[in-house]
Amino acid sequence: MRILAVDTSCDDSCAAILDTQSWKLLAESVYSHTAPMKKFGGIVPEIASREHLKALPLAVEDCLKQSGLNLEDIDWFAVTNRPGLIGALLVGVSYIKALAFAVQKPFSVFNHIEAHLFTPLLATLEGKESPAFPWTALVVSGGHTELFHVKNTLDFQWLGGTVDDAAGEAFDKVGKLLELPYPAGPLIDRWAREKATEEDRKIPFPRSKIEGLQFSFSGLKTAVALKIQKTDLSQETEKLAILASAQEAIVDTLIEKTRKAALETKSSQIVVTGGVACNSRLREKLHEAHFPAPKHCTDNAAMVALLAGLYAKEGKLQPSLWTATAHSTGEF
Ligand code: KG4
Ligand code: ZN
């Protein structure tokens, strides 16, 4: 079976095609909307929706070209319908519904976080080993910071998450305070890696003491804002010390809670995914963890195609309904 999947949950228009028989990814494509968001210093939901209208058909076309397939060769369509920016999700769901209707094939809707959760299994599409279950999975992006106990394929339990900002949001907000362009996460990572010394990382920004397996990053944002009031940002060394120390506080917090979760659930593996999983300091300090390839940590549709493929393998792939009643019964 050939599955065409798309993801439009945030500001990336993503498409991918999976062949479940050969268990191979035939194509993938991502169009990021970071350029139009730069002048606003963050994501504007309405602009993301309009960008998806332009870029999603291009991403799907790319995938058909890469795989040498026509739309009629697709057997099943998949799309994420939650969680995310509602207007952006609506573009993806409407688009997939239209494609599926045009070629009279079924489609199914999926949870974006569940798709992130199983990205380590993308390795199996390249004939490689994936980490052994059970895992403790940290899904850490611009919109989410959540811990899960992943017992087996499609079998998982939520353990805890952020009560305020997501870790990626904390990176981006610290960057904004330091007058860095959006998204600041990758820039902070690069500057800290290339220019910061041990000494630069030593500003004692707070590590939240919130209980259990919860996270909180709003206190860090305030601490950085207060520090900046007393700092001459025209001095690059001062700026560098703030960003490197803020990164250290975020990374340490993520690591402490993730290791605690792994210990409590007796997991044999830690898996980290989502955009912040690209962070090199996190990769270095949480050295025992499995990190998927960076292009599959950030938003992508390969993970959605894979999730649909896993549902198919387990005999759990259910078609969604065409009719308007699907909306009123809460399916979307
Ligand atoms: O998963 P993602 O592409 O989109 C969603 O938010 O769903 O994650 C984007 C987030 C942004 O906040 C970005 O600043 C952060 O991930 N990010 C990073 C790095 N690469 C992306 N944060 C820290 N270090 C990085 N290398
Ligand atoms: Zn995501």
Short mmCIF file of C-alpha atoms and ligand atoms in Angstrom, two decimals:
data_model
loop_
_atom_site.label_atom_id
_atom_site.label_comp_id
_atom_site.label_asym_id
_atom_site.label_seq_id
_atom_site.Cartn_x
_atom_site.Cartn_y
_atom_site.Cartn_z
CA MET A 1 0.00 0.00 0.00
CA ARG A 2 1.21 3.52 -0.82
CA ILE A 3 0.40 6.17 1.75
CA LEU A 4 0.61 9.90 1.00
CA ALA A 5 0.83 11.91 4.24
CA VAL A 6 0.84 15.63 4.93
CA ASP A 7 1.43 17.78 8.02
CA THR A 8 0.45 21.45 8.35
CA SER A 9 0.22 21.76 12.13
CA CYS A 10 2.50 24.78 12.45
CA ASP A 11 4.59 26.73 9.93
CA ASP A 12 6.01 23.91 7.76
CA SER A 13 4.12 22.48 4.78
CA CYS A 14 5.20 18.82 4.76
CA ALA A 15 4.42 15.85 2.52
CA ALA A 16 5.79 12.29 2.25
CA ILE A 17 4.99 8.97 0.56
CA LEU A 18 5.52 5.57 2.23
CA ASP A 19 5.26 2.15 0.58
CA THR A 20 4.17 -0.28 3.31
CA GLN A 21 4.97 -3.36 1.21
CA SER A 22 8.67 -2.59 0.74
CA TRP A 23 8.61 -0.57 4.04
CA LYS A 24 10.46 2.29 2.31
CA LEU A 25 9.99 6.03 2.23
CA LEU A 26 9.54 6.88 -1.47
CA ALA A 27 9.61 10.68 -1.11
CA GLU A 28 9.54 13.58 1.32
CA SER A 29 9.36 17.36 1.06
CA VAL A 30 9.18 20.31 3.47
CA TYR A 31 8.48 23.99 2.71
CA SER A 32 9.26 26.14 5.78
CA HIS A 33 7.56 29.51 6.27
CA THR A 34 10.31 31.01 8.41
CA ALA A 35 11.09 33.82 5.92
CA PRO A 36 7.62 35.48 5.99
CA MET A 37 7.53 35.14 9.83
CA LYS A 38 10.93 36.80 10.40
CA LYS A 39 9.65 40.36 10.27
CA PHE A 40 7.03 39.58 12.96
CA GLY A 41 9.53 37.85 15.28
CA GLY A 42 7.30 34.77 15.60
CA ILE A 43 4.55 32.71 13.99
CA VAL A 44 1.43 34.59 12.84
CA PRO A 45 -1.27 31.89 12.56
CA GLU A 46 -3.19 33.59 9.74
CA ILE A 47 -0.01 33.96 7.66
CA ALA A 48 0.87 30.29 8.30
CA SER A 49 -2.58 29.24 6.97
CA ARG A 50 -2.13 31.32 3.81
CA GLU A 51 1.42 30.04 3.27
CA HIS A 52 0.14 26.43 3.55
CA LEU A 53 -2.38 27.16 0.77
CA LYS A 54 0.54 28.06 -1.50
CA ALA A 55 3.21 25.59 -0.32
CA LEU A 56 1.31 22.38 0.47
CA PRO A 57 0.41 21.61 -3.19
CA LEU A 58 4.09 22.19 -4.08
CA ALA A 59 5.26 19.75 -1.37
CA VAL A 60 2.80 17.09 -2.59
CA GLU A 61 3.83 17.68 -6.22
CA ASP A 62 7.52 17.30 -5.20
CA CYS A 63 6.74 13.94 -3.60
CA LEU A 64 4.83 12.63 -6.63
CA LYS A 65 7.74 13.69 -8.86
CA GLN A 66 10.42 12.15 -6.56
CA SER A 67 8.55 8.84 -6.44
CA GLY A 68 7.47 8.81 -10.11
CA LEU A 69 3.87 8.20 -9.00
CA ASN A 70 0.56 9.75 -10.00
CA LEU A 71 -2.16 10.65 -7.53
CA GLU A 72 -4.13 7.62 -8.78
CA ASP A 73 -1.28 5.35 -7.53
CA ILE A 74 -1.87 6.42 -3.91
CA ASP A 75 -3.91 3.90 -1.91
CA TRP A 76 -4.44 5.82 1.32
CA PHE A 77 -4.09 9.44 2.48
CA ALA A 78 -3.00 10.58 5.95
CA VAL A 79 -3.06 13.98 7.65
CA THR A 80 -2.49 15.39 11.14
CA ASN A 81 -5.62 17.06 12.53
CA ARG A 82 -4.45 17.89 16.08
CA PRO A 83 -2.82 19.56 18.01
CA GLY A 84 -1.60 22.73 16.28
CA LEU A 85 -2.72 26.01 14.77
CA ILE A 86 -6.36 25.44 13.88
CA GLY A 87 -6.35 27.40 10.59
CA ALA A 88 -3.14 25.65 9.48
CA LEU A 89 -4.53 22.20 10.36
CA LEU A 90 -7.73 23.01 8.50
CA VAL A 91 -5.79 23.65 5.30
CA GLY A 92 -4.09 20.24 5.53
CA VAL A 93 -7.27 18.32 6.41
CA SER A 94 -9.33 20.04 3.68
CA TYR A 95 -6.58 19.49 1.12
CA ILE A 96 -6.19 15.78 1.91
CA LYS A 97 -9.95 15.30 1.92
CA ALA A 98 -10.11 16.85 -1.55
CA LEU A 99 -7.24 14.73 -2.91
CA ALA A 100 -8.72 11.53 -1.48
CA PHE A 101 -12.17 12.40 -2.82
CA ALA A 102 -10.72 13.19 -6.27
CA VAL A 103 -9.23 9.69 -6.63
CA GLN A 104 -11.89 7.95 -4.49
CA LYS A 105 -9.45 6.57 -1.90
CA PRO A 106 -9.73 6.57 1.92
CA PHE A 107 -8.00 9.01 4.25
CA SER A 108 -7.23 9.00 8.01
CA VAL A 109 -6.43 11.67 10.57
CA PHE A 110 -3.59 11.45 13.11
CA ASN A 111 -2.21 13.15 16.21
CA HIS A 112 0.93 15.22 15.50
CA ILE A 113 2.54 14.41 18.88
CA GLU A 114 1.96 10.69 18.40
CA ALA A 115 3.72 11.04 15.04
CA HIS A 116 6.72 12.76 16.73
CA LEU A 117 6.76 9.99 19.34
CA PHE A 118 7.50 7.18 16.90
CA THR A 119 10.12 8.98 14.72
CA PRO A 120 12.91 6.66 16.00
CA LEU A 121 11.16 3.90 14.01
CA LEU A 122 11.90 5.83 10.78
CA ALA A 123 15.31 4.10 10.99
CA THR A 124 13.55 0.82 10.12
CA LEU A 125 12.64 2.31 6.71
CA GLU A 126 16.38 2.40 5.95
CA GLY A 127 16.85 -1.17 7.18
CA LYS A 128 18.47 0.06 10.41
CA GLU A 129 17.83 -0.96 14.02
CA SER A 130 15.52 1.25 16.08
CA PRO A 131 15.84 1.59 19.87
CA ALA A 132 14.31 -1.22 21.93
CA PHE A 133 11.09 -0.61 23.90
CA PRO A 134 10.26 0.63 26.49
CA TRP A 135 11.39 4.21 25.91
CA THR A 136 11.07 7.42 27.81
CA ALA A 137 10.32 9.93 25.06
CA LEU A 138 10.78 13.69 25.36
CA VAL A 139 8.87 15.58 22.66
CA VAL A 140 10.36 19.05 22.74
CA SER A 141 9.53 21.73 20.17
CA GLY A 142 8.25 25.29 19.79
CA GLY A 143 4.79 24.18 20.89
CA HIS A 144 5.42 21.20 23.17
CA THR A 145 7.55 19.88 26.00
CA GLU A 146 6.05 16.52 26.99
CA LEU A 147 7.31 13.27 28.49
CA PHE A 148 5.87 9.88 27.54
CA HIS A 149 6.37 6.28 28.57
CA VAL A 150 6.40 4.37 25.27
CA LYS A 151 5.77 0.72 26.07
CA ASN A 152 5.52 -0.63 22.55
CA THR A 153 4.40 0.27 19.00
CA LEU A 154 1.35 2.58 19.34
CA ASP A 155 1.24 1.84 23.10
CA PHE A 156 2.19 4.86 25.20
CA GLN A 157 1.28 6.90 28.25
CA TRP A 158 1.69 10.64 28.93
CA LEU A 159 3.84 11.32 32.01
CA GLY A 160 3.98 15.10 32.25
CA GLY A 161 4.63 18.31 30.38
CA THR A 162 5.13 22.05 30.57
CA VAL A 163 2.72 24.15 32.59
CA ASP A 164 3.61 27.34 30.67
CA ASP A 165 6.10 27.84 27.81
CA ALA A 166 7.52 25.06 25.66
CA ALA A 167 11.34 24.75 25.63
CA GLY A 168 11.57 25.90 21.98
CA GLU A 169 9.39 28.87 22.83
CA ALA A 170 11.79 29.65 25.71
CA PHE A 171 14.73 29.59 23.27
CA ASP A 172 12.86 31.85 20.85
CA LYS A 173 11.72 34.29 23.57
CA VAL A 174 15.22 34.57 25.06
CA GLY A 175 16.44 35.22 21.51
CA LYS A 176 13.82 37.92 21.00
CA LEU A 177 14.90 39.64 24.24
CA LEU A 178 18.46 39.52 22.87
CA GLU A 179 17.23 40.99 19.56
CA LEU A 180 18.01 37.83 17.58
CA PRO A 181 15.88 36.93 14.54
CA TYR A 182 13.15 34.27 14.72
CA PRO A 183 13.54 31.33 15.20
CA ALA A 184 16.35 31.97 17.67
CA GLY A 185 16.82 28.36 18.87
CA PRO A 186 19.21 27.23 16.10
CA LEU A 187 21.11 30.54 16.29
CA ILE A 188 21.58 30.35 20.08
CA ASP A 189 22.77 26.76 19.65
CA ARG A 190 25.34 27.76 16.99
CA TRP A 191 26.67 30.83 18.81
CA ALA A 192 27.00 28.95 22.09
CA ARG A 193 28.77 26.07 20.35
CA GLU A 194 31.14 28.15 18.25
CA LYS A 195 31.92 31.05 20.56
CA ALA A 196 31.04 30.37 24.21
CA THR A 197 33.57 29.28 26.82
CA GLU A 198 32.84 27.33 30.04
CA GLU A 199 32.92 30.70 31.82
CA ASP A 200 30.20 32.15 29.54
CA ARG A 201 27.76 29.43 30.61
CA LYS A 202 27.93 30.31 34.30
CA ILE A 203 25.23 32.97 34.81
CA PRO A 204 23.01 31.20 37.39
CA PHE A 205 19.65 31.42 35.63
CA PRO A 206 16.90 29.54 37.51
CA ARG A 207 16.15 25.85 36.93
CA SER A 208 12.47 25.48 37.81
CA LYS A 209 11.76 23.44 40.94
CA ILE A 210 8.27 22.49 39.79
CA GLU A 211 7.29 19.08 41.15
CA GLY A 212 7.09 15.70 39.44
CA LEU A 213 7.54 15.39 35.71
CA GLN A 214 6.31 18.88 34.90
CA PHE A 215 8.31 21.69 33.31
CA SER A 216 8.13 25.46 33.65
CA PHE A 217 10.18 27.97 31.64
CA SER A 218 8.42 31.28 32.32
CA GLY A 219 10.71 32.08 35.29
CA LEU A 220 13.76 31.78 33.07
CA LYS A 221 12.30 34.28 30.61
CA THR A 222 11.75 36.80 33.43
CA ALA A 223 15.27 36.22 34.82
CA VAL A 224 16.77 36.82 31.37
CA ALA A 225 14.68 40.00 30.92
CA LEU A 226 15.86 41.32 34.32
CA LYS A 227 19.49 40.50 33.52
CA ILE A 228 19.24 42.30 30.18
CA GLN A 229 18.00 45.47 31.91
CA LYS A 230 21.37 45.60 33.70
CA THR A 231 23.47 44.63 30.68
CA ASP A 232 25.03 46.51 27.79
CA LEU A 233 23.92 44.34 24.87
CA SER A 234 26.20 46.16 22.44
CA GLN A 235 28.99 44.14 24.08
CA GLU A 236 28.94 40.85 22.19
CA THR A 237 30.57 38.97 25.08
CA GLU A 238 27.72 39.98 27.42
CA LYS A 239 25.13 38.81 24.90
CA LEU A 240 27.00 35.57 24.40
CA ALA A 241 27.13 34.83 28.14
CA ILE A 242 23.36 35.40 28.48
CA LEU A 243 22.41 33.17 25.56
CA ALA A 244 24.86 30.40 26.50
CA SER A 245 23.74 30.43 30.15
CA ALA A 246 20.04 30.48 29.21
CA GLN A 247 20.62 27.51 26.91
CA GLU A 248 22.37 25.73 29.79
CA ALA A 249 19.37 26.31 32.08
CA ILE A 250 16.91 24.97 29.46
CA VAL A 251 19.07 21.95 28.61
CA ASP A 252 19.74 21.07 32.29
CA THR A 253 16.02 21.25 33.10
CA LEU A 254 15.10 19.00 30.17
CA ILE A 255 17.78 16.47 31.12
CA GLU A 256 16.92 16.35 34.82
CA LYS A 257 13.22 15.60 34.23
CA THR A 258 13.84 13.18 31.38
CA ARG A 259 16.33 11.11 33.40
CA LYS A 260 13.93 11.14 36.35
CA ALA A 261 11.13 9.83 34.08
CA ALA A 262 13.39 7.08 32.67
CA LEU A 263 14.34 5.99 36.19
CA GLU A 264 10.76 5.97 37.45
CA THR A 265 9.44 3.99 34.48
CA LYS A 266 12.48 1.67 34.30
CA SER A 267 12.94 2.49 30.60
CA SER A 268 15.86 0.98 28.75
CA GLN A 269 16.08 3.94 26.34
CA ILE A 270 15.63 7.68 26.23
CA VAL A 271 14.37 9.14 22.95
CA VAL A 272 14.30 12.87 22.20
CA THR A 273 12.39 14.37 19.29
CA GLY A 274 10.88 17.70 18.14
CA GLY A 275 12.76 20.79 16.90
CA VAL A 276 14.76 21.32 20.13
CA ALA A 277 16.14 17.77 19.75
CA CYS A 278 18.42 19.34 17.10
CA ASN A 279 20.19 21.27 19.88
CA SER A 280 23.84 20.24 19.99
CA ARG A 281 24.33 21.00 23.71
CA LEU A 282 21.35 18.78 24.58
CA ARG A 283 22.75 16.03 22.33
CA GLU A 284 26.15 16.35 23.98
CA LYS A 285 24.94 16.40 27.61
CA LEU A 286 22.18 13.78 27.25
CA HIS A 287 24.70 11.48 25.58
CA GLU A 288 22.91 8.22 26.41
CA ALA A 289 19.75 9.20 24.48
CA HIS A 290 18.66 8.30 20.96
CA PHE A 291 18.10 11.35 18.74
CA PRO A 292 16.50 10.88 15.29
CA ALA A 293 18.12 12.64 12.30
CA PRO A 294 17.62 16.43 12.65
CA LYS A 295 15.33 16.60 9.56
CA HIS A 296 13.00 14.13 11.31
CA CYS A 297 13.17 15.92 14.69
CA THR A 298 11.64 19.11 13.24
CA ASP A 299 8.18 18.94 11.68
CA ASN A 300 7.95 16.55 8.74
CA ALA A 301 5.41 14.25 7.08
CA ALA A 302 7.63 11.15 6.99
CA MET A 303 6.67 10.63 10.65
CA VAL A 304 2.96 10.90 9.76
CA ALA A 305 3.30 8.44 6.86
CA LEU A 306 5.18 6.10 9.23
CA LEU A 307 2.46 6.39 11.89
CA ALA A 308 -0.21 5.56 9.29
CA GLY A 309 1.98 2.62 8.18
CA LEU A 310 2.25 1.39 11.80
CA TYR A 311 -1.54 1.58 12.20
CA ALA A 312 -1.88 -0.42 8.96
CA LYS A 313 0.63 -3.04 10.15
CA GLU A 314 -1.24 -3.44 13.45
CA GLY A 315 -4.58 -3.74 11.61
CA LYS A 316 -5.80 -0.51 13.21
CA LEU A 317 -5.98 1.83 10.21
CA GLN A 318 -9.51 3.23 10.10
CA PRO A 319 -10.83 5.46 7.28
CA SER A 320 -12.22 8.82 8.36
CA LEU A 321 -15.63 9.88 7.14
CA TRP A 322 -16.33 12.14 4.17
CA THR A 323 -19.56 13.50 5.42
CA ALA A 324 -20.27 16.72 7.29
CA THR A 325 -21.52 14.66 10.25
CA ALA A 326 -17.90 13.71 10.89
CA HIS A 327 -17.38 17.32 12.02
CA SER A 328 -20.47 17.53 14.15
CA THR A 329 -19.68 14.23 15.89
CA GLY A 330 -16.33 15.66 16.90
CA GLU A 331 -14.10 13.57 14.69
CA PHE A 332 -12.19 16.66 13.60
O1 KG4 B 1 9.36 20.81 15.86
P1 KG4 B 1 9.51 22.18 15.31
O2 KG4 B 1 10.14 22.31 13.94
O3 KG4 B 1 8.13 22.92 15.20
C1 KG4 B 1 7.18 22.96 16.21
O4 KG4 B 1 7.33 23.84 17.09
O5 KG4 B 1 6.26 22.10 16.17
O6 KG4 B 1 10.33 23.03 16.39
C2 KG4 B 1 10.67 24.37 16.20
C3 KG4 B 1 11.29 24.87 17.50
C4 KG4 B 1 11.60 26.36 17.50
O7 KG4 B 1 11.21 26.90 18.73
C5 KG4 B 1 13.11 26.42 17.32
O8 KG4 B 1 13.71 27.56 17.89
C6 KG4 B 1 13.54 25.16 18.03
O9 KG4 B 1 12.56 24.20 17.73
N1 KG4 B 1 14.85 24.68 17.57
C7 KG4 B 1 15.96 24.68 18.34
C8 KG4 B 1 17.01 24.18 17.52
N2 KG4 B 1 16.50 23.89 16.29
C9 KG4 B 1 15.18 24.20 16.34
N3 KG4 B 1 16.15 25.04 19.61
C10 KG4 B 1 17.39 24.91 20.11
N4 KG4 B 1 18.45 24.47 19.39
C11 KG4 B 1 18.31 24.08 18.11
N5 KG4 B 1 19.34 23.63 17.41
ZN ZN B 2 5.99 19.28 15.86
#
